[in-house]
Amino acid sequence: MENRCIICGKKLHNPYAIYCAECEYEIRRARLEDEETLEEYIERMREENKVYNTQNLEGIKPLDFWLSH
């Protein structure tokens, strides 16, 4: 099974990564409270990548779980 970004679905080369470099940048930027919030960015990525988001993600921990630790 391929390891993919939990936000946008891009293929990841690091087997321990949970999101790609672009999404990591956006998460950091959103934490600094620039124009687009993290929720808006995630929603935009999900809209742009509908094929990825139609997969069965049952049992996958939500993004809030990873960001709260």
Short mmCIF file of C-alpha atoms in Angstrom, two decimals:
data_model
loop_
_atom_site.label_atom_id
_atom_site.label_comp_id
_atom_site.label_asym_id
_atom_site.label_seq_id
_atom_site.Cartn_x
_atom_site.Cartn_y
_atom_site.Cartn_z
CA MET A 1 0.00 0.00 0.00
CA GLU A 2 1.25 3.46 -0.88
CA ASN A 3 1.81 6.03 1.82
CA ARG A 4 -0.18 9.16 0.90
CA CYS A 5 -0.68 12.62 2.38
CA ILE A 6 -3.72 12.67 4.67
CA ILE A 7 -4.73 16.10 3.36
CA CYS A 8 -4.19 16.14 -0.41
CA GLY A 9 -3.46 12.50 -1.26
CA LYS A 10 -0.03 12.99 -2.88
CA LYS A 11 2.28 9.97 -2.78
CA LEU A 12 4.84 10.21 0.04
CA HIS A 13 8.36 8.81 -0.13
CA ASN A 14 8.92 8.77 3.63
CA PRO A 15 7.04 5.78 5.12
CA TYR A 16 6.59 7.67 8.42
CA ALA A 17 5.23 10.91 6.96
CA ILE A 18 1.55 11.77 7.30
CA TYR A 19 1.47 14.78 4.98
CA CYS A 20 3.50 16.13 2.06
CA ALA A 21 5.90 19.09 2.12
CA GLU A 22 3.32 21.42 0.52
CA CYS A 23 0.69 20.61 3.14
CA GLU A 24 3.28 20.86 5.92
CA TYR A 25 4.12 24.36 4.69
CA GLU A 26 0.42 25.28 4.62
CA ILE A 27 -0.12 23.94 8.15
CA ARG A 28 2.75 26.05 9.45
CA ARG A 29 1.57 29.08 7.52
CA ALA A 30 -1.98 28.66 8.79
CA ARG A 31 -0.72 28.50 12.36
CA LEU A 32 0.77 31.95 11.80
CA GLU A 33 -2.75 33.10 10.83
CA ASP A 34 -2.14 34.29 7.29
CA GLU A 35 -5.04 34.71 4.85
CA GLU A 36 -6.36 31.14 4.52
CA THR A 37 -7.13 29.13 7.66
CA LEU A 38 -6.08 25.50 8.00
CA GLU A 39 -9.69 24.36 7.74
CA GLU A 40 -10.13 26.33 4.50
CA TYR A 41 -6.93 24.84 3.08
CA ILE A 42 -7.96 21.27 3.96
CA GLU A 43 -11.42 21.81 2.47
CA ARG A 44 -9.88 23.22 -0.74
CA MET A 45 -7.52 20.22 -1.03
CA ARG A 46 -10.42 17.81 -0.53
CA GLU A 47 -12.45 19.56 -3.23
CA GLU A 48 -9.51 19.50 -5.67
CA ASN A 49 -8.74 15.82 -4.99
CA LYS A 50 -12.16 14.18 -4.93
CA VAL A 51 -10.86 10.81 -6.20
CA TYR A 52 -8.52 10.47 -3.22
CA ASN A 53 -11.20 11.48 -0.75
CA THR A 54 -13.70 8.89 -1.96
CA GLN A 55 -11.52 6.10 -0.56
CA ASN A 56 -12.65 4.24 2.53
CA LEU A 57 -10.77 5.93 5.38
CA GLU A 58 -12.43 3.94 8.16
CA GLY A 59 -10.02 3.48 11.05
CA ILE A 60 -7.86 6.45 10.05
CA LYS A 61 -7.31 8.93 12.86
CA PRO A 62 -8.57 12.47 12.13
CA LEU A 63 -6.15 15.34 11.48
CA ASP A 64 -7.13 16.96 14.80
CA PHE A 65 -5.68 13.93 16.61
CA TRP A 66 -2.25 14.47 15.01
CA LEU A 67 -2.22 18.25 15.40
CA SER A 68 -3.22 18.23 19.07
CA HIS A 69 -0.14 16.26 20.20
#
